[in-house]
PDB file of C-alpha atoms in Angstrom:
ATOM      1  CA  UNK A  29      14.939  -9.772 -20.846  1.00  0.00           C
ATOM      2  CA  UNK A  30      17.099  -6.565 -19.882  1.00  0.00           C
ATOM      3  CA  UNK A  31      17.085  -5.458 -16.039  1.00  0.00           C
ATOM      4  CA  UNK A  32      15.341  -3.353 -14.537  1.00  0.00           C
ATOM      5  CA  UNK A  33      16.795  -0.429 -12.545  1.00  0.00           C
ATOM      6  CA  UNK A  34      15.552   1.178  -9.715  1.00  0.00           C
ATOM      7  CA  UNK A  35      16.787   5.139  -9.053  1.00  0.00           C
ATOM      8  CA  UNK A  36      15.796   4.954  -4.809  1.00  0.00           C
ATOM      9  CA  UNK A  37      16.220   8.940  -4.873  1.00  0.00           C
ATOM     10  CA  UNK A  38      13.728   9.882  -7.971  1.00  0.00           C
ATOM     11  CA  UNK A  39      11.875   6.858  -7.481  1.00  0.00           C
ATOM     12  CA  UNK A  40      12.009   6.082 -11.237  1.00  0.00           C
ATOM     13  CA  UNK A  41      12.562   2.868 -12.845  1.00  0.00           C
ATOM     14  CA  UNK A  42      13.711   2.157 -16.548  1.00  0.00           C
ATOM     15  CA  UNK A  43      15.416  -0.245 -18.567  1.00  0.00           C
ATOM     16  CA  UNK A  44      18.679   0.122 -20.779  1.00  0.00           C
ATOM     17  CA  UNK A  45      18.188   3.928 -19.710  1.00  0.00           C
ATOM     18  CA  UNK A  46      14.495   4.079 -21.000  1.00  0.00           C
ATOM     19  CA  UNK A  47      12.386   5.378 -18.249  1.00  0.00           C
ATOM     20  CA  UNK A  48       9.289   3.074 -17.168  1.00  0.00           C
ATOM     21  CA  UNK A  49       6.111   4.591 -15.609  1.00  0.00           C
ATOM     22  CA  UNK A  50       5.471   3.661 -11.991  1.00  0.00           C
ATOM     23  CA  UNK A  51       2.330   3.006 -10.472  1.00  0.00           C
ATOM     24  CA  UNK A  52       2.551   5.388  -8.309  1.00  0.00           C
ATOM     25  CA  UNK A  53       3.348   7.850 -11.223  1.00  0.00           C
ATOM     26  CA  UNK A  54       0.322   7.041 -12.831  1.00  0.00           C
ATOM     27  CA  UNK A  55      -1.443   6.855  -9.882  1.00  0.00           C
ATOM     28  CA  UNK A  56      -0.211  10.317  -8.673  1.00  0.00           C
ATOM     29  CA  UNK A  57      -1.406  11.745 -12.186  1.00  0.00           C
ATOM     30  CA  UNK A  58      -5.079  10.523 -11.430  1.00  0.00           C
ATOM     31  CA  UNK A  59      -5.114  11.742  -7.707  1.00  0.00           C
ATOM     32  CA  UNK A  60      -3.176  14.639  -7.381  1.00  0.00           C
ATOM     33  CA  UNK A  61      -3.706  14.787  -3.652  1.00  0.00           C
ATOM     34  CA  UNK A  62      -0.358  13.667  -2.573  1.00  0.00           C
ATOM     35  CA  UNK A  63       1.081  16.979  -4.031  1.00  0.00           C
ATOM     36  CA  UNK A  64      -0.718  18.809  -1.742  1.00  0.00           C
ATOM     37  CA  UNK A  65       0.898  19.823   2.036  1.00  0.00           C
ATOM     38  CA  UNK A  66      -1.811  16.950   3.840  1.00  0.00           C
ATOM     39  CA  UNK A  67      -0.861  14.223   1.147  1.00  0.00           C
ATOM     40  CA  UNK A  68       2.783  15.058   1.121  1.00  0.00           C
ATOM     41  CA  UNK A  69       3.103  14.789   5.331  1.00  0.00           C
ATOM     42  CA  UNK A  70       0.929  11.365   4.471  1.00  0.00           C
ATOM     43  CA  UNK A  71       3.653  10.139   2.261  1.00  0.00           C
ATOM     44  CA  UNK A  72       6.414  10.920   5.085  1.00  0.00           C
ATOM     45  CA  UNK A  73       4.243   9.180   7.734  1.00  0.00           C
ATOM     46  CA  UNK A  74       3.506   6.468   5.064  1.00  0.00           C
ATOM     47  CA  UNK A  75       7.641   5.942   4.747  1.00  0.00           C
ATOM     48  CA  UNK A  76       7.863   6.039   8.164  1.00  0.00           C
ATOM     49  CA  UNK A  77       5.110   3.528   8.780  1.00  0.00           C
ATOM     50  CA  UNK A  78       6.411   1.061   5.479  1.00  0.00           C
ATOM     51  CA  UNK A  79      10.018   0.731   6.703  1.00  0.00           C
ATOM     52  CA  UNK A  80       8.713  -0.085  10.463  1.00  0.00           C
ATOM     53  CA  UNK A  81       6.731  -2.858   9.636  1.00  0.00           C
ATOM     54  CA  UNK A  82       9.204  -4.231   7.224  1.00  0.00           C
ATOM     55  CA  UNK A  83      11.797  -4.309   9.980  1.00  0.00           C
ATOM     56  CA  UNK A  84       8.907  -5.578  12.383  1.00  0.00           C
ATOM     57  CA  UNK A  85       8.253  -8.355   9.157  1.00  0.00           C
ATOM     58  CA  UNK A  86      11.733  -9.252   9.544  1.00  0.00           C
ATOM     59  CA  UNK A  87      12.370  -9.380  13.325  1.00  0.00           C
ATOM     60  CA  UNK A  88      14.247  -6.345  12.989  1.00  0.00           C
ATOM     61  CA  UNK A  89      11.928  -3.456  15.087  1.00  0.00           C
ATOM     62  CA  UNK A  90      13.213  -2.133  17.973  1.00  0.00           C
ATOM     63  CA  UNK A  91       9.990   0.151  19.675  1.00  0.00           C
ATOM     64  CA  UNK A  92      12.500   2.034  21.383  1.00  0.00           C
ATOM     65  CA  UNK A  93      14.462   3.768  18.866  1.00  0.00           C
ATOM     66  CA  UNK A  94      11.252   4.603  17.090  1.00  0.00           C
ATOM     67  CA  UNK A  95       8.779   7.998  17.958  1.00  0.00           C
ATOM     68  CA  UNK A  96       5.726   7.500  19.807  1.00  0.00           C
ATOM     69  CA  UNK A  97       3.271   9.000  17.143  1.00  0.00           C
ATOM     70  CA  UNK A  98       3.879   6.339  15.002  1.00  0.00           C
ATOM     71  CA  UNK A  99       3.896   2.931  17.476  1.00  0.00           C
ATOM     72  CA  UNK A 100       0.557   2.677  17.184  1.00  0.00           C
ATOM     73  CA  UNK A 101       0.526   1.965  13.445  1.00  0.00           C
ATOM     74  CA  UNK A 102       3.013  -1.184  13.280  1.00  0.00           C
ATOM     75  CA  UNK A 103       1.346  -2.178  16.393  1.00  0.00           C
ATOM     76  CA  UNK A 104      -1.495  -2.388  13.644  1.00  0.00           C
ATOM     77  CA  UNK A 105      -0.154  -4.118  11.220  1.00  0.00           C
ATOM     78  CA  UNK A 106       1.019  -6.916  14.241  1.00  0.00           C
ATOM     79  CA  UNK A 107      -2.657  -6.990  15.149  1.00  0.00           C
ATOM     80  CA  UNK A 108      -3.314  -7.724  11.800  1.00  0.00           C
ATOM     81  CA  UNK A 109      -1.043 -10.295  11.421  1.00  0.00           C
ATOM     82  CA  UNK A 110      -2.052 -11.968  14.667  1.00  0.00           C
ATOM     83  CA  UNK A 111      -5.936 -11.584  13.827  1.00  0.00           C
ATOM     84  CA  UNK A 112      -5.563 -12.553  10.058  1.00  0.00           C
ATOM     85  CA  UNK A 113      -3.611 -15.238   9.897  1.00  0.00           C
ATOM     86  CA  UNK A 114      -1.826 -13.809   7.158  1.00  0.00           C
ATOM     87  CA  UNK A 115       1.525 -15.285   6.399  1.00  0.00           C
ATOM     88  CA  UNK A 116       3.754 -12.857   4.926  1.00  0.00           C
ATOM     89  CA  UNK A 117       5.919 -14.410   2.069  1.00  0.00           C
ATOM     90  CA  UNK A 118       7.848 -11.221   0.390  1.00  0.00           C
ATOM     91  CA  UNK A 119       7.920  -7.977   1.330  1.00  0.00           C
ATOM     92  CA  UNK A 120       8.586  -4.904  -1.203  1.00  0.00           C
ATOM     93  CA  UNK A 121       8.277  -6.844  -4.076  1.00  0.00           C
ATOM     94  CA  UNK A 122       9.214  -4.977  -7.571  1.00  0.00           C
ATOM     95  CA  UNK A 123       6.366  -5.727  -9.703  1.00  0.00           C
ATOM     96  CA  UNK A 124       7.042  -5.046 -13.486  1.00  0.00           C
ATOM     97  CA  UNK A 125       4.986  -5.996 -16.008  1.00  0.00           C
ATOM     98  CA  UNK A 126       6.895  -6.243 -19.590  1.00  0.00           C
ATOM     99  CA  UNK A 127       3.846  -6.780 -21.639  1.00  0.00           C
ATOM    100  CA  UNK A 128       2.128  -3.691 -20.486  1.00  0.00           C
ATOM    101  CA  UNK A 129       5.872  -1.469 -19.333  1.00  0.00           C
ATOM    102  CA  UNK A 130       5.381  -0.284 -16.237  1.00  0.00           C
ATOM    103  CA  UNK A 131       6.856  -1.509 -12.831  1.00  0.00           C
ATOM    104  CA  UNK A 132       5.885  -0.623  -9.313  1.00  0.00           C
ATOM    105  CA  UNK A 133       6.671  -1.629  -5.583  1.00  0.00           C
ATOM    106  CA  UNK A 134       3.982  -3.666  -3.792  1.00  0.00           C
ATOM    107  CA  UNK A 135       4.115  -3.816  -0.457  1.00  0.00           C
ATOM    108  CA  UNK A 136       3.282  -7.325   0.199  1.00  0.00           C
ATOM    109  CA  UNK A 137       2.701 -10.561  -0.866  1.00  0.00           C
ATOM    110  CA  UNK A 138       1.559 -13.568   1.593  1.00  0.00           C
ATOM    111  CA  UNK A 139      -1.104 -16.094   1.927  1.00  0.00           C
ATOM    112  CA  UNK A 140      -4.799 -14.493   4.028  1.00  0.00           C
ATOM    113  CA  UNK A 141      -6.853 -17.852   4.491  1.00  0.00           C
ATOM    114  CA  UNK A 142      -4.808 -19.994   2.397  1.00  0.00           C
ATOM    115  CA  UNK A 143      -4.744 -17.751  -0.878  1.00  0.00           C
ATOM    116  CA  UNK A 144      -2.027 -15.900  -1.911  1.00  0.00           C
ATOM    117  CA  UNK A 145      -3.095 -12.095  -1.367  1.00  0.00           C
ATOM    118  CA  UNK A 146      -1.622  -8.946  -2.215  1.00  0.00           C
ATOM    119  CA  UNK A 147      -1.494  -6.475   0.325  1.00  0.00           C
ATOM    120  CA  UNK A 148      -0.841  -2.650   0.115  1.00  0.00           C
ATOM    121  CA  UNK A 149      -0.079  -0.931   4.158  1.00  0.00           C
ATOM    122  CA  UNK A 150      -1.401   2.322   4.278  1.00  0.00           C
ATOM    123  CA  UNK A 151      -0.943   4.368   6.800  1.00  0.00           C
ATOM    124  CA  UNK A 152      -4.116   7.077   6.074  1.00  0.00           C
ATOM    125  CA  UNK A 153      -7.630   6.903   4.773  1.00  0.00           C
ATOM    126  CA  UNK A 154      -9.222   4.982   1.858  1.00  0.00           C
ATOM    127  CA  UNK A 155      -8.840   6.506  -1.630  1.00  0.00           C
ATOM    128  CA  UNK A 156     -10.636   5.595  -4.637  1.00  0.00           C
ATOM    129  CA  UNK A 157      -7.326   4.693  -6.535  1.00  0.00           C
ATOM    130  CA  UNK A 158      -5.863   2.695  -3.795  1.00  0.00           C
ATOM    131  CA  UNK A 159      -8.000  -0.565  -6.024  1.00  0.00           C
ATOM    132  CA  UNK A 160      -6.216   0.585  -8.871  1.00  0.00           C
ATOM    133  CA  UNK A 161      -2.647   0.343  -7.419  1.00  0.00           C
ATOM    134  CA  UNK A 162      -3.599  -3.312  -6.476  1.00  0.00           C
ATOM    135  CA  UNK A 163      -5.016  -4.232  -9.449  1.00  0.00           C
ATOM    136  CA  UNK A 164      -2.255  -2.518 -11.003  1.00  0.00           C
ATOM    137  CA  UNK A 165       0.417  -4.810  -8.793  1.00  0.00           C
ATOM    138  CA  UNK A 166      -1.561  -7.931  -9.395  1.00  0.00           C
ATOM    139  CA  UNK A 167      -1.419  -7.620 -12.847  1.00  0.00           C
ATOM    140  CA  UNK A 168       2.211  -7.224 -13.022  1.00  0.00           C
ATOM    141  CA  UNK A 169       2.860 -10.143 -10.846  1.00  0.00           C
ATOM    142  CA  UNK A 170       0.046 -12.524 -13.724  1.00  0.00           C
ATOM    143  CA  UNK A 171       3.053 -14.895 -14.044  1.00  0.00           C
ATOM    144  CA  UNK A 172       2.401 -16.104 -10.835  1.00  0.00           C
ATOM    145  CA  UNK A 173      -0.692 -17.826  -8.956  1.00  0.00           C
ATOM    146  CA  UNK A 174      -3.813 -15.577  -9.405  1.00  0.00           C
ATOM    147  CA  UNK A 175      -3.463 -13.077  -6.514  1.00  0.00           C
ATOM    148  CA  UNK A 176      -6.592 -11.516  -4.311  1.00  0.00           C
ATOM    149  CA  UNK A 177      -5.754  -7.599  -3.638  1.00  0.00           C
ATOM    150  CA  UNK A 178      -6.498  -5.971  -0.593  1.00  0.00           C
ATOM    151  CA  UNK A 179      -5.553  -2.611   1.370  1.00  0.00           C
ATOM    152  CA  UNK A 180      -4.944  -2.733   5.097  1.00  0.00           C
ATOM    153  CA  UNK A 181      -5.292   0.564   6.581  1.00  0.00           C
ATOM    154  CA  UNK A 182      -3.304   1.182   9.930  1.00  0.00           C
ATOM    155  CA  UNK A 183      -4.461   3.271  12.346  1.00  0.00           C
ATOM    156  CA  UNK A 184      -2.567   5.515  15.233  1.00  0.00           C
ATOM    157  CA  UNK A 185      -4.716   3.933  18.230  1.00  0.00           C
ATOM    158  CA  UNK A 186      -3.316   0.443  17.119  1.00  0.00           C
ATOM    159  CA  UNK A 187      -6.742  -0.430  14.811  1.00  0.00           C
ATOM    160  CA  UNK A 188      -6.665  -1.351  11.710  1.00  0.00           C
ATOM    161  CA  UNK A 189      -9.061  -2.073   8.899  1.00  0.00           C
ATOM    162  CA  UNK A 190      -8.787  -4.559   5.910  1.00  0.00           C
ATOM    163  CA  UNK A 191     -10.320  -3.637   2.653  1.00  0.00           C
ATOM    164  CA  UNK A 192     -10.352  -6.218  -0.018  1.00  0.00           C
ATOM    165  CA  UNK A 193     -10.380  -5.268  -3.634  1.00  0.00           C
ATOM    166  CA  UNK A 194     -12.321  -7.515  -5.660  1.00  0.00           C
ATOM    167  CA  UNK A 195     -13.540  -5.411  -9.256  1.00  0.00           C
ATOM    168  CA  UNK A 196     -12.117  -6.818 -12.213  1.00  0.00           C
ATOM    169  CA  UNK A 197     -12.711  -3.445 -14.017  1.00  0.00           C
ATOM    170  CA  UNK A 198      -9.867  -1.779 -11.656  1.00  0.00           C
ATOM    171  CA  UNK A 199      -7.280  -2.974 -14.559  1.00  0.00           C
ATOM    172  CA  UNK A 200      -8.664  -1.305 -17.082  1.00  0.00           C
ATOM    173  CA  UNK A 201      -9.073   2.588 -14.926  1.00  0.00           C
ATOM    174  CA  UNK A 202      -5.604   2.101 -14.102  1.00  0.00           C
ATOM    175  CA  UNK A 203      -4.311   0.698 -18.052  1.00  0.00           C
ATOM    176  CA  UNK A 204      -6.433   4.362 -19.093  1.00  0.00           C
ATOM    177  CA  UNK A 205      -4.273   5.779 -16.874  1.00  0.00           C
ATOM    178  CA  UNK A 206      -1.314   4.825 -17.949  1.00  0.00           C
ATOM    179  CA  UNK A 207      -2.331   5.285 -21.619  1.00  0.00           C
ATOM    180  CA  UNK A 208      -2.493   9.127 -20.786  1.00  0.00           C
ATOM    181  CA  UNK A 209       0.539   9.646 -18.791  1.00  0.00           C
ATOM    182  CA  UNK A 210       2.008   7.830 -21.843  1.00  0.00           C
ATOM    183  CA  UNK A 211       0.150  10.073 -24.072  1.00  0.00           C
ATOM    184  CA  UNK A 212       1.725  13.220 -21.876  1.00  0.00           C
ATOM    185  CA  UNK A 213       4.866  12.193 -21.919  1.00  0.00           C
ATOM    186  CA  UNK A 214       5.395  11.904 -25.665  1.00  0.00           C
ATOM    187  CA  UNK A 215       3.648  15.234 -25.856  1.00  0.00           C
ATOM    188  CA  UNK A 216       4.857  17.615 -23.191  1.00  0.00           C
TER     189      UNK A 216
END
């Protein structure tokens, strides 16, 4: 099977040159919100938010060197960690599905109560497609054990709220998707 490349600056993948949708391509095509000035200062605080609790994952995070407005939220995901039990196994895991072409980033991958589990950090408030990013990750990752999917949802006060995803149908709104970002880009 041919590699798959990551561009970090257009956040594209694609193989032997051939661009692959992303989930959050597709995802951004369904919920158009993160194009707009609120969504777009959520996706810097969402950066932000990832790459401090993937230091604070890997023993890395230093408090000190980081803003104020945005403690709270790893201190969240430590709560978490601490209150969950869950055991965090890999951490920005490229998720690519060959079968179905399309490849994505999941946040994490660990065990909650024994069973491997899927989980997506968010920074901001529940969206409707945040199940379909899951399901989408989980179904790129079918090679391995069956995965549950879940969203935890970090909070500046140091809260936090876990949110598991557990409709099988979330597949087939995100494959429909995909279909017609497919559909656009042949056409367009």
């Amino acid at each position: 099977m041919p590699a798959l490349e990551y561009e970090d600056s257009t956040h594209t993948y694609s193989i032997e040159g051939r661009r692959v949708p992303s989930v959050t391509q597709v995802i951004d095509w369904l919920d158009p919100w993160h194009q707009t000035p609120e969504g777009i200062a959520a996706g810097a605080r969402g950066t932000i938010v990832h790459d401090a609790c993937h230091l604070s994952d890997a023993g890395d995070w230093n408090p000190d060197g980081m803003d104020v407005e945005w403690l709270g939220y790893v201190e969240g995901w430590q709560r978490f960690l601490r209150e969950s039990g869950y055991i965090v196994i890999d951490s920005e895991c490229v998720a690519y599905s060959e079968q179905l072409q399309f490849a994505g980033r999941a946040d994490r991958v660990g065990d909650l109560n024994t069973k491997p589990t899927l989980v997506d950090i968010k920074s901001g408030g529940a969206r409707a497609c945040h199940k379909l990013q899951t399901a989408a990750y989980q179904a790129a990752f079918r090679t391995r054990k069956p995965l549950q999917r879940a969203c935890v949802y970090l909070r500046a006060d140091g809260s936090y709220s876990l949110v598991m995803h557990k409709d099988p149908n979330d597949i087939y709104d995100f494959l429909a998707a995909l279909r017609c970002v497919r559909w656009r880009e042949r056409n367009t």
